[in-house]
mmCIF file of C-alpha atoms in Angstrom:
data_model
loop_
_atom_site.group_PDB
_atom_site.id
_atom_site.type_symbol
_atom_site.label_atom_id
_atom_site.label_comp_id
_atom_site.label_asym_id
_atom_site.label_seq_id
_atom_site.Cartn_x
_atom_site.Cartn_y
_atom_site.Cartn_z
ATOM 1 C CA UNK D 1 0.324 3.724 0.515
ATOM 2 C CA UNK D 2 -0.811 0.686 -1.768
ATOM 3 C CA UNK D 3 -2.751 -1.062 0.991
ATOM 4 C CA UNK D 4 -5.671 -3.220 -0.306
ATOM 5 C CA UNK D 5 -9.543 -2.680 1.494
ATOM 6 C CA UNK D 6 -11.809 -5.818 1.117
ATOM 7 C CA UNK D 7 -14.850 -6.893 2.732
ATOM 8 C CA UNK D 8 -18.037 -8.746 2.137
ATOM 9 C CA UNK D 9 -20.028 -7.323 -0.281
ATOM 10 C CA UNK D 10 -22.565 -7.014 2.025
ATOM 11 C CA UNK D 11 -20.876 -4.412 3.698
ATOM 12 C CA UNK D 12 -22.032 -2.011 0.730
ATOM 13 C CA UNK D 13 -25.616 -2.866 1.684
ATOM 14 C CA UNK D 14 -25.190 -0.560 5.032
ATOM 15 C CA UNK D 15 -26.164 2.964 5.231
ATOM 16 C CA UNK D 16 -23.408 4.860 7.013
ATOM 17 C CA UNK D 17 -25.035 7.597 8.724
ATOM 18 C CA UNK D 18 -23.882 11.114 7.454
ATOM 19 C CA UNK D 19 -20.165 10.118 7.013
ATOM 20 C CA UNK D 20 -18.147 12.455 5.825
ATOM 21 C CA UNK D 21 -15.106 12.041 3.322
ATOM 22 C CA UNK D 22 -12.802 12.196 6.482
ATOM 23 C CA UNK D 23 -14.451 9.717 7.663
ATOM 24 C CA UNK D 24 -15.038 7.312 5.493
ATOM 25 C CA UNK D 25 -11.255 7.560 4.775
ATOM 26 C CA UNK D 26 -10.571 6.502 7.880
ATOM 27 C CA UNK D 27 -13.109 3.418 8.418
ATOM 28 C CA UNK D 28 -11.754 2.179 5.121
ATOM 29 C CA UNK D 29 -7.619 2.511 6.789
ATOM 30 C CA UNK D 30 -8.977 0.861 9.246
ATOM 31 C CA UNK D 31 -10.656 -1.651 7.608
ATOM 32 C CA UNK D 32 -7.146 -2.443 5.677
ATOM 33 C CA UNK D 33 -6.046 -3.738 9.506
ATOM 34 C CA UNK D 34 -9.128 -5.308 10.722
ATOM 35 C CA UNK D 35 -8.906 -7.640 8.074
ATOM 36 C CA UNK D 36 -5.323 -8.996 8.856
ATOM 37 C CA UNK D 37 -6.362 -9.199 13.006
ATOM 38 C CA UNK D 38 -8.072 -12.149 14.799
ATOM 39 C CA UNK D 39 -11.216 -11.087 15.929
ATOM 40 C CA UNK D 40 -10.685 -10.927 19.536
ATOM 41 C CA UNK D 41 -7.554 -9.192 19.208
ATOM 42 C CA UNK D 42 -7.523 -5.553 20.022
ATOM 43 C CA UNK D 43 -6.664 -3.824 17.395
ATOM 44 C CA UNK D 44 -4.104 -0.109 17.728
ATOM 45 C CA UNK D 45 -3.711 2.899 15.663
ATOM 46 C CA UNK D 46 -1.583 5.879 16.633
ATOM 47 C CA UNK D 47 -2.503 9.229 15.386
ATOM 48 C CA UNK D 48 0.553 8.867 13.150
ATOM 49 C CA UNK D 49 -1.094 6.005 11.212
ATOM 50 C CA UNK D 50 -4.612 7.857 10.778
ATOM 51 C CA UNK D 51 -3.262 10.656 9.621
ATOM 52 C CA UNK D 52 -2.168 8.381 6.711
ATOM 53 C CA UNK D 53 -5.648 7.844 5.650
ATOM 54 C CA UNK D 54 -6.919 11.848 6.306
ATOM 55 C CA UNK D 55 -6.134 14.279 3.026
ATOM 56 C CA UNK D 56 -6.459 17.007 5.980
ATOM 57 C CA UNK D 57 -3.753 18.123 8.759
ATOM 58 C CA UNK D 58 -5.619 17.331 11.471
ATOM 59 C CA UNK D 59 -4.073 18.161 14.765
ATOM 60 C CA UNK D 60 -4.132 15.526 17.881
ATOM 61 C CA UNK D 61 -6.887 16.908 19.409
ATOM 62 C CA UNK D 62 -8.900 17.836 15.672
ATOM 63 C CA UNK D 63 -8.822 14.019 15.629
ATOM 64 C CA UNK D 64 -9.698 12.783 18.481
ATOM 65 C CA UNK D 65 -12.549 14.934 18.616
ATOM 66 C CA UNK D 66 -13.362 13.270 14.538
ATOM 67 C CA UNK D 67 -12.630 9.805 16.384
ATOM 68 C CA UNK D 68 -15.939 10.553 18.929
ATOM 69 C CA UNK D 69 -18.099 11.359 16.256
ATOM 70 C CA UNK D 70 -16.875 8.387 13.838
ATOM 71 C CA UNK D 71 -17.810 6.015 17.517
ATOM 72 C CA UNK D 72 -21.605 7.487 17.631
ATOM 73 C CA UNK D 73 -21.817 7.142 13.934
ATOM 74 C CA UNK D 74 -20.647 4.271 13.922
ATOM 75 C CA UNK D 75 -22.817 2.940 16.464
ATOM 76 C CA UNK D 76 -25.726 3.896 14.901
ATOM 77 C CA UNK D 77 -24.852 2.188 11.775
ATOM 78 C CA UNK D 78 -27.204 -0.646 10.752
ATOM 79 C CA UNK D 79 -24.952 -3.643 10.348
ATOM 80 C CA UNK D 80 -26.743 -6.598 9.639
ATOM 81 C CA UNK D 81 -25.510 -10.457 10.005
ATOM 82 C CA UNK D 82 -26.991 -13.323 8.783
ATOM 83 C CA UNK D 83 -27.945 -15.936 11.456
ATOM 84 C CA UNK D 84 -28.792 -19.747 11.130
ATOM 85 C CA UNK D 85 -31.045 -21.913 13.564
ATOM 86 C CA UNK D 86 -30.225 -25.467 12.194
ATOM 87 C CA UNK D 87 -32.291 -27.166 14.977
ATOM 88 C CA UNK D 88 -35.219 -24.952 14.179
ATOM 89 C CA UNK D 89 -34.003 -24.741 10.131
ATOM 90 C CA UNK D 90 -34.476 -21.512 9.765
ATOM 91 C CA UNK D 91 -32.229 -18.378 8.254
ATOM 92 C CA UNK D 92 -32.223 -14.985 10.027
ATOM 93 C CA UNK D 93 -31.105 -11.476 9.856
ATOM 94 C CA UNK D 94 -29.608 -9.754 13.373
ATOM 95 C CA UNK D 95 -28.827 -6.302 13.836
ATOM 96 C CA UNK D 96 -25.236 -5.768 15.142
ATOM 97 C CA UNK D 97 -22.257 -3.436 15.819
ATOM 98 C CA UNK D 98 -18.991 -3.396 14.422
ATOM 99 C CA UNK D 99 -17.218 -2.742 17.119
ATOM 100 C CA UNK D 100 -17.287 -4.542 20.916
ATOM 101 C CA UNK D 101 -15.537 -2.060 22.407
ATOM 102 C CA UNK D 102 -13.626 1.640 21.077
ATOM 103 C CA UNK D 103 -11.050 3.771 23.305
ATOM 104 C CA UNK D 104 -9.402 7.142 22.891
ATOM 105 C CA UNK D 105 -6.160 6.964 25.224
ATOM 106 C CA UNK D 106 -4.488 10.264 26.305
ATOM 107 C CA UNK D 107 -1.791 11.307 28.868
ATOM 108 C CA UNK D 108 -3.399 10.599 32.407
ATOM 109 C CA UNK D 109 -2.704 14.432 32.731
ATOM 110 C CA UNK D 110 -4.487 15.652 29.647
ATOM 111 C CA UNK D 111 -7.555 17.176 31.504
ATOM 112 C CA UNK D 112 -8.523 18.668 28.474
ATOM 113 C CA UNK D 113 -8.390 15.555 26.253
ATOM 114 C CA UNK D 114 -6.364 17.661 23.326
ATOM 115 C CA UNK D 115 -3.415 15.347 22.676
ATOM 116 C CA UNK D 116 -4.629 12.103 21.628
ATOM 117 C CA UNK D 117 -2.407 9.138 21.958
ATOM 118 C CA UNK D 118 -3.771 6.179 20.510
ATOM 119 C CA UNK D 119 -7.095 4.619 19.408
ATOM 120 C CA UNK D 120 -7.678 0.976 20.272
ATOM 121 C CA UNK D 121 -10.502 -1.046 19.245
ATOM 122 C CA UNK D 122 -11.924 -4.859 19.696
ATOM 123 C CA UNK D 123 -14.529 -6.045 16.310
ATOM 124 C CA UNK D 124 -17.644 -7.804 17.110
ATOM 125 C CA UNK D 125 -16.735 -11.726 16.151
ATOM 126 C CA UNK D 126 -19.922 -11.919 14.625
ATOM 127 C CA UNK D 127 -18.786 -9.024 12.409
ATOM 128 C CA UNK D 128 -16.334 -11.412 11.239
ATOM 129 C CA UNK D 129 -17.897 -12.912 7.924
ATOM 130 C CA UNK D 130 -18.174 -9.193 6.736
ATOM 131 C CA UNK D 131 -14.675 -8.430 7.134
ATOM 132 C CA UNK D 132 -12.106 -11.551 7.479
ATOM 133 C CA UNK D 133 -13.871 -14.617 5.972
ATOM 134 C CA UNK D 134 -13.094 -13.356 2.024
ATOM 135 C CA UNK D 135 -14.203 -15.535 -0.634
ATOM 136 C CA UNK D 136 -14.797 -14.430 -3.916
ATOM 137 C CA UNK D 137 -17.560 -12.244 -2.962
ATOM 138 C CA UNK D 138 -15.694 -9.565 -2.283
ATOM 139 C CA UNK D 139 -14.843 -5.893 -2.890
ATOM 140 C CA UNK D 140 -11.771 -4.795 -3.221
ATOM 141 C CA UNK D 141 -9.603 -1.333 -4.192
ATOM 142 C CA UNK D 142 -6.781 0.733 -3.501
ATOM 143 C CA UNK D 143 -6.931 2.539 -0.282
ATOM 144 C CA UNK D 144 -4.927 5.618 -1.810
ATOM 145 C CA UNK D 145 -7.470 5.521 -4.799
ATOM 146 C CA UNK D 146 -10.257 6.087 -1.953
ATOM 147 C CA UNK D 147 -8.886 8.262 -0.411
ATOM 148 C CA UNK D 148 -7.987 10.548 -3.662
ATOM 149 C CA UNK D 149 -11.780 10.763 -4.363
ATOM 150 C CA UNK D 150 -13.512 14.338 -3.624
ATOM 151 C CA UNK D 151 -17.353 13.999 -2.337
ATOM 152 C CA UNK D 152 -18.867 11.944 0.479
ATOM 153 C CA UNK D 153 -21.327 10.428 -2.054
ATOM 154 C CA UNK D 154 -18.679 10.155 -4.849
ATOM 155 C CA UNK D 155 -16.820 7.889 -2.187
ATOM 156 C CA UNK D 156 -20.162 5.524 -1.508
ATOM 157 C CA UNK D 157 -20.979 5.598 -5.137
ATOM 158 C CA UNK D 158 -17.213 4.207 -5.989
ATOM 159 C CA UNK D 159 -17.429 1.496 -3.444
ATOM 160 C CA UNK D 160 -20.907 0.418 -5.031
ATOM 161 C CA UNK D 161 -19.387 0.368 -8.603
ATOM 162 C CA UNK D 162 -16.166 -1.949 -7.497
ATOM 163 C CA UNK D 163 -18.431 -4.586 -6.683
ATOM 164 C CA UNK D 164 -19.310 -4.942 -10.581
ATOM 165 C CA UNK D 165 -15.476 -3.996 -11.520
ATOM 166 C CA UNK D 166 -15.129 -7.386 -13.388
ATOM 167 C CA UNK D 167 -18.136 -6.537 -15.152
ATOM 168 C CA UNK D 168 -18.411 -3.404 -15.827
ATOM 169 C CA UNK D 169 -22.558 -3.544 -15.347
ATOM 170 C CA UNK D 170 -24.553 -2.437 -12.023
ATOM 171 C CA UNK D 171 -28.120 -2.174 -11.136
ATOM 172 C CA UNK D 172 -30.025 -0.922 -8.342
ATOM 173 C CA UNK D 173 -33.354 -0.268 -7.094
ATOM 174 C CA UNK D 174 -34.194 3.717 -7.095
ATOM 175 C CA UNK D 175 -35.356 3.775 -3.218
ATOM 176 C CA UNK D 176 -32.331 1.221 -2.012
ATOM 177 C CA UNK D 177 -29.825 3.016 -3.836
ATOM 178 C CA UNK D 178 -31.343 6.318 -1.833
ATOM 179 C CA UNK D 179 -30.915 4.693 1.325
ATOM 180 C CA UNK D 180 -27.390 3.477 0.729
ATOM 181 C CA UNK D 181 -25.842 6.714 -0.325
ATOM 182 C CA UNK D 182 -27.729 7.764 2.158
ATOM 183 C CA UNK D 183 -29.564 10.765 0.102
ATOM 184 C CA UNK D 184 -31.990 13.079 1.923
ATOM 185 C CA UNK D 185 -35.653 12.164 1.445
ATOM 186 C CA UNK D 186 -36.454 15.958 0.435
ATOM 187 C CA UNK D 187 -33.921 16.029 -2.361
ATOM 188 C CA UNK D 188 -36.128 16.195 -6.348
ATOM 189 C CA UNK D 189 -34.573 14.190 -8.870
ATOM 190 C CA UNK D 190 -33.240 17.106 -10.879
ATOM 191 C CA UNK D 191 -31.015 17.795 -7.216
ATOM 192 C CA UNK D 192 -30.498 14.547 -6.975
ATOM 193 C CA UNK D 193 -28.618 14.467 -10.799
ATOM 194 C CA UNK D 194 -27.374 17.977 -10.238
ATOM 195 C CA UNK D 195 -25.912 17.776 -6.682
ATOM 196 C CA UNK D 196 -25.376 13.803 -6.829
ATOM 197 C CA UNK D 197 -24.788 11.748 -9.628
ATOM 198 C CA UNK D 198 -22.927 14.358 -12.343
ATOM 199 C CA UNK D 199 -20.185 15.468 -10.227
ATOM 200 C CA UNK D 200 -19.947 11.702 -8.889
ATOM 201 C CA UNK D 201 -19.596 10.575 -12.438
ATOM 202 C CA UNK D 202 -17.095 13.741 -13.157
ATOM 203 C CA UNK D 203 -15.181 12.566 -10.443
ATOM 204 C CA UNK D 204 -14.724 8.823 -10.903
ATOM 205 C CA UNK D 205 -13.759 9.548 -14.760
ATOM 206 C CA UNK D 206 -11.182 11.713 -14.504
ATOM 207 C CA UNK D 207 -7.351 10.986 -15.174
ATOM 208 C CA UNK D 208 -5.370 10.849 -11.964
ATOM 209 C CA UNK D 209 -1.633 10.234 -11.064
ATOM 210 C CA UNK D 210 -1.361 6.948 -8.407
ATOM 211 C CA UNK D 211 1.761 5.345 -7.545
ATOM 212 C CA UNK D 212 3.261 6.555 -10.557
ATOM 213 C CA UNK D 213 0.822 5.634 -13.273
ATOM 214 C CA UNK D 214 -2.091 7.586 -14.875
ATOM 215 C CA UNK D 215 -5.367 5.694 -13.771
ATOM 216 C CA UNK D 216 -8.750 6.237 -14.092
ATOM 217 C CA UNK D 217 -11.366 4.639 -11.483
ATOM 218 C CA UNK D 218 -14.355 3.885 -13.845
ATOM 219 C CA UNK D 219 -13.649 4.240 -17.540
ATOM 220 C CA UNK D 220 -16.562 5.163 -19.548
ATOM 221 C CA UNK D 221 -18.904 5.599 -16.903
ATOM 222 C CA UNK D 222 -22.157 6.399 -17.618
ATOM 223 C CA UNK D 223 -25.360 5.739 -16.016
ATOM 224 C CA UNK D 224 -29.572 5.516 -16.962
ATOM 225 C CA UNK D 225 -32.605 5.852 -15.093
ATOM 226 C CA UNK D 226 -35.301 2.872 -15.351
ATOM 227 C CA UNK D 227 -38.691 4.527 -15.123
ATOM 228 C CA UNK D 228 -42.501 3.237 -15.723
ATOM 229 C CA UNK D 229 -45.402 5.471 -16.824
ATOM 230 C CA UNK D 230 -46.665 7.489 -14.107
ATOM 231 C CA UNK D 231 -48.606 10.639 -14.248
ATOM 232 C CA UNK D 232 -46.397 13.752 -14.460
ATOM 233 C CA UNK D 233 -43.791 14.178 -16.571
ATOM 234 C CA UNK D 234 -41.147 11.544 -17.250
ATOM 235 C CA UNK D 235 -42.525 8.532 -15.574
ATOM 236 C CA UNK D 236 -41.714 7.267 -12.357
ATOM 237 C CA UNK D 237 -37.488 6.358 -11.238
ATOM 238 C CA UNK D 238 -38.041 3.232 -10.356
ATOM 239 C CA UNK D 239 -34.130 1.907 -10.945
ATOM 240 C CA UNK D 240 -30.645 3.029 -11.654
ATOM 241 C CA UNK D 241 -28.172 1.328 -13.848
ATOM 242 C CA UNK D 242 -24.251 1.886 -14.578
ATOM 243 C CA UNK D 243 -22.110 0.885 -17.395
ATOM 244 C CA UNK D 244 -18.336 1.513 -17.278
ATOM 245 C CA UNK D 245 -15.089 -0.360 -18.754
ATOM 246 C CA UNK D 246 -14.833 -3.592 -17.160
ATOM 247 C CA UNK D 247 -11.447 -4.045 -15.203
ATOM 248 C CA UNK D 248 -8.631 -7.010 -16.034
ATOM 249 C CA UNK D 249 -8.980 -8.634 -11.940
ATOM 250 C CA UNK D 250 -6.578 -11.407 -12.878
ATOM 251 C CA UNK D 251 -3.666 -9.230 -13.877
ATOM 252 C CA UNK D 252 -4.212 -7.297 -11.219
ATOM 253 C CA UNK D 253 -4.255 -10.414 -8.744
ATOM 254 C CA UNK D 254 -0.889 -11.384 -9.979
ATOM 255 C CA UNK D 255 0.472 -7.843 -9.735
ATOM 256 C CA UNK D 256 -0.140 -7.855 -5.881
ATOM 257 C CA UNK D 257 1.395 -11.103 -5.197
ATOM 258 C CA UNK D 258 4.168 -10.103 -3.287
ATOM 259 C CA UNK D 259 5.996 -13.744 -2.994
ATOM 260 C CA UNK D 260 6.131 -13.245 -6.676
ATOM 261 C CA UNK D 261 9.063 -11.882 -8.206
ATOM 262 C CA UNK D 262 8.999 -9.535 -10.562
ATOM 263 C CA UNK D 263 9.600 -11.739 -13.406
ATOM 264 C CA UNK D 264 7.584 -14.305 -12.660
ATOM 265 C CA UNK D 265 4.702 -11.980 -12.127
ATOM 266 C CA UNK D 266 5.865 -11.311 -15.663
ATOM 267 C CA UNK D 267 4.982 -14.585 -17.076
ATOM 268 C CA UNK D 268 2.055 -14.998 -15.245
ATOM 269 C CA UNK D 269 0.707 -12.226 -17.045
ATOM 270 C CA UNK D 270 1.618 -12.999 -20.374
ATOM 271 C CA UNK D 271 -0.049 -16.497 -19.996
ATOM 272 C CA UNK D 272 -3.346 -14.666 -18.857
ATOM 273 C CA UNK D 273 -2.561 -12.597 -21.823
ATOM 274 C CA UNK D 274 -2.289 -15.308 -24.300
ATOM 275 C CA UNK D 275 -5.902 -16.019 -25.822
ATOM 276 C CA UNK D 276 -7.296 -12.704 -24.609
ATOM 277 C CA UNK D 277 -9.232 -10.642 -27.404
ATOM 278 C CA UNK D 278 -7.869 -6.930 -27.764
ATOM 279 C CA UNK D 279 -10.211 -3.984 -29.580
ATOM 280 C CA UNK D 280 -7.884 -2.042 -31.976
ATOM 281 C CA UNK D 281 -9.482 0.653 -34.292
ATOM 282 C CA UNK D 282 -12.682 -1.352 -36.178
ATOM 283 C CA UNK D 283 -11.433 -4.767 -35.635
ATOM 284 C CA UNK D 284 -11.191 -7.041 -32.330
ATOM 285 C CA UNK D 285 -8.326 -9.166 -32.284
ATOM 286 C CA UNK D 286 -6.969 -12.218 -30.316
ATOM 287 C CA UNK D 287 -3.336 -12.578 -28.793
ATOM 288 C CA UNK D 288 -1.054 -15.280 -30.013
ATOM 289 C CA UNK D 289 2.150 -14.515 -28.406
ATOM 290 C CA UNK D 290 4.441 -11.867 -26.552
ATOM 291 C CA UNK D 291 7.908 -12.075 -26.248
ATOM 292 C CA UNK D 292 11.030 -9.889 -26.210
ATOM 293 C CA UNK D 293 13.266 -9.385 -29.420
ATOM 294 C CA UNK D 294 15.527 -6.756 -29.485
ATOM 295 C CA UNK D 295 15.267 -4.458 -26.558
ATOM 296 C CA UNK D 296 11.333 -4.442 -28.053
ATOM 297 C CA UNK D 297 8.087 -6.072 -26.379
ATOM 298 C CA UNK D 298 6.402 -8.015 -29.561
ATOM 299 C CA UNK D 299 3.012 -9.118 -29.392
ATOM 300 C CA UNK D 300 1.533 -10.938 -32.035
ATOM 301 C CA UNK D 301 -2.166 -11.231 -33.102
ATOM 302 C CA UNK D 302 -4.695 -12.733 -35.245
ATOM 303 C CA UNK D 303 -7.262 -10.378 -36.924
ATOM 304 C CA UNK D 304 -10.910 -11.959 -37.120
ATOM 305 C CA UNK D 305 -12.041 -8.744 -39.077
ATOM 306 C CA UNK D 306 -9.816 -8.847 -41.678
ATOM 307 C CA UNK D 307 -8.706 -12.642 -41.345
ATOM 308 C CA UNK D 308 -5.115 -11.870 -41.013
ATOM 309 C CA UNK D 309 -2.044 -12.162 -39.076
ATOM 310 C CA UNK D 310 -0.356 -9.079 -36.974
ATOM 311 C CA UNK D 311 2.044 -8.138 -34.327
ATOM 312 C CA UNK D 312 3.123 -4.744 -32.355
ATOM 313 C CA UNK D 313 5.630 -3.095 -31.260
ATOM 314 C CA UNK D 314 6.463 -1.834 -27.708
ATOM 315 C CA UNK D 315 9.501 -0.116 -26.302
ATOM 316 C CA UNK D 316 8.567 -1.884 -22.473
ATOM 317 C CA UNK D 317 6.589 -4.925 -20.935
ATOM 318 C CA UNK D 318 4.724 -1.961 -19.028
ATOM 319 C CA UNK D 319 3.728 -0.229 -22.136
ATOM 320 C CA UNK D 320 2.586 -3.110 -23.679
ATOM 321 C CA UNK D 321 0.606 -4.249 -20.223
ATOM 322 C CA UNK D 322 -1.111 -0.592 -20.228
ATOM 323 C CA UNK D 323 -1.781 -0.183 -23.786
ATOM 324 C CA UNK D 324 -3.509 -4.265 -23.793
ATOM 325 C CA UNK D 325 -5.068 -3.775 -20.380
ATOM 326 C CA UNK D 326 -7.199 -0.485 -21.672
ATOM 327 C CA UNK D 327 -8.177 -1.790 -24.865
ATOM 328 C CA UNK D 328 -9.417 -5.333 -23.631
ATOM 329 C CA UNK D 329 -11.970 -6.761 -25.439
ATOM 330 C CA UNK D 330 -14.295 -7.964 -22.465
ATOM 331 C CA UNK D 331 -18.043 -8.770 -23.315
#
């Protein structure tokens, strides 16, 4: 699975009411075909094709019965659109639903609705913008990465942070970040970091295998509180920030070009290569060159520290695009 979820960053402005990791897996699947459909066409998904996005064995019925609760849920979602009256001149925000219309088909003889057949859907048009019109205000991640993820709020919290994946920096106001990650009223801040934010960040920094390669979602995450003097002890929360590793998007855009062979997906990362500034040790150093001598990957480099010229060794062009891509120097 190496499908690619994107939407409009607005999207991550919605509470989604008491989703669980079930089934936020699956809105996000299905979110990887809603954005290759026209909106009026109907869109299909056999139970086959959700079980792709489920990390349980759900039987037939087990999901149909998920699929009704995912409809009310979703349904009570607050999706807002934004509206223009040109005559008038004036911007506006309208409450919609995703969905026009959302059927569970079974046999015509399955009285007991317990073997589901197939799902079949129609999106709101004016639900379009959030989903199909992609510009470069977008998020965007690996569905199998998603799915991976243990924690209902872990999962929220992650598609928050990919917004900000280019750089690496994220803010948000205490009580809107409450209401997106949708986190009871009653909980006390110390729940809130014990129940909440520490296993989040546990999760989202730990070393995981994915299509072969070690990855972590959020390198270095951390986050920090922005309070103001209040009586009691502490201050009051008034803000939450997070700082984690920046990610390289434009290797990563060339890497899913699939009209792009391998070798010229190659050289189109070299070139983005060429210029870039690499951390190594105590000194930051710029890329000159890479090229292939000898069974070896060479990259060459200039050292602004020391003032000197370098190079390095690899044994493959993937070792050397791992090794460069985790030490980027990217302020």
């Amino acid at each position: 699975m190496n499908e690619i979820v994107k939407y409009h960053n607005d999207f991550n402005k919605i509470k989604l009411p008491s989703f669980t990791e079930q089934e936020q897996n699956i809105l996000c699947g299905m979110l990887t075909k809603i954005k290759e459909s026209q909106t009026d066409d109907s869109i299909k998904f056999t139970p086959q094709e959700l079980q792709k996005f489920s990390t349980e064995n759900l039987t037939n019925k087990a999901l149909g019965e998920m699929l009704i609760v995912l409809r009310e849920k979703f349904f009570k979602a607050d999706f807002t659109i934004l509206i223009e009256d040109k005559e008038r001149d004036l911007i506006g925000k309208e409450i919609v639903n995703l969905f026009q219309s959302f059927k569970l088909w079974y046999q015509s003889n399955d009285y007991e609705y317990s073997n589901l057949q197939s799902v079949e859907m129609t999106v709101n048009p004016r639900f379009k913008y959030l989903v199909n019109e992609i510009t470069a205000n977008f998020t965007a991640f690996e569905l199998a990465e998603f799915i991976a993820i243990s924690g209902k709020y872990t999962k929220t919290l992650y598609r928050l942070l990919k917004q900000y994946r280019s750089t690496g920096k994220a803010y948000f106001e205490w009580e809107e970040f409450k209401r997106i990650m949708d986190i009871p009223q009653n909980y006390l801040m110390h729940n809130i970091d014990k129940w909440i934010l520490k296993p989040a960040i546990k999760e989202l920094t730990k070393e995981r295998t994915l299509f072969d390669q070690l990855r972590v979602p959020f390198e270095n995450l951390t986050f920090e509180k922005k309070k103001v003097s209040a009586r009691g002890r502490g201050g009051k929360v008034i803000g939450i920030k997070f700082i984690f590793k920046p990610e390289n998007i434009k290797i990563q855009t060339i890497e899913r070009q699939e009209k792009l062979s391998n070798e010229k997906k190659q050289v189109k990362i070299i070139q983005n290569l060429i210029g870039q500034k690499i951390k190594y040790q105590d000194s930051i150093l710029t890329i000159n060159a890479i090229y292939e001598e000898k069974e070896k990957v060479i990259l060459t480099y200039f050292d602004e520290t020391q003032n000197k010229y370098g190079g390095f060794n690899f044994e493959t062009f993937e070792e050397m695009k791992e090794k460069v891509s985790k030490n980027l120097y990217l302020d």
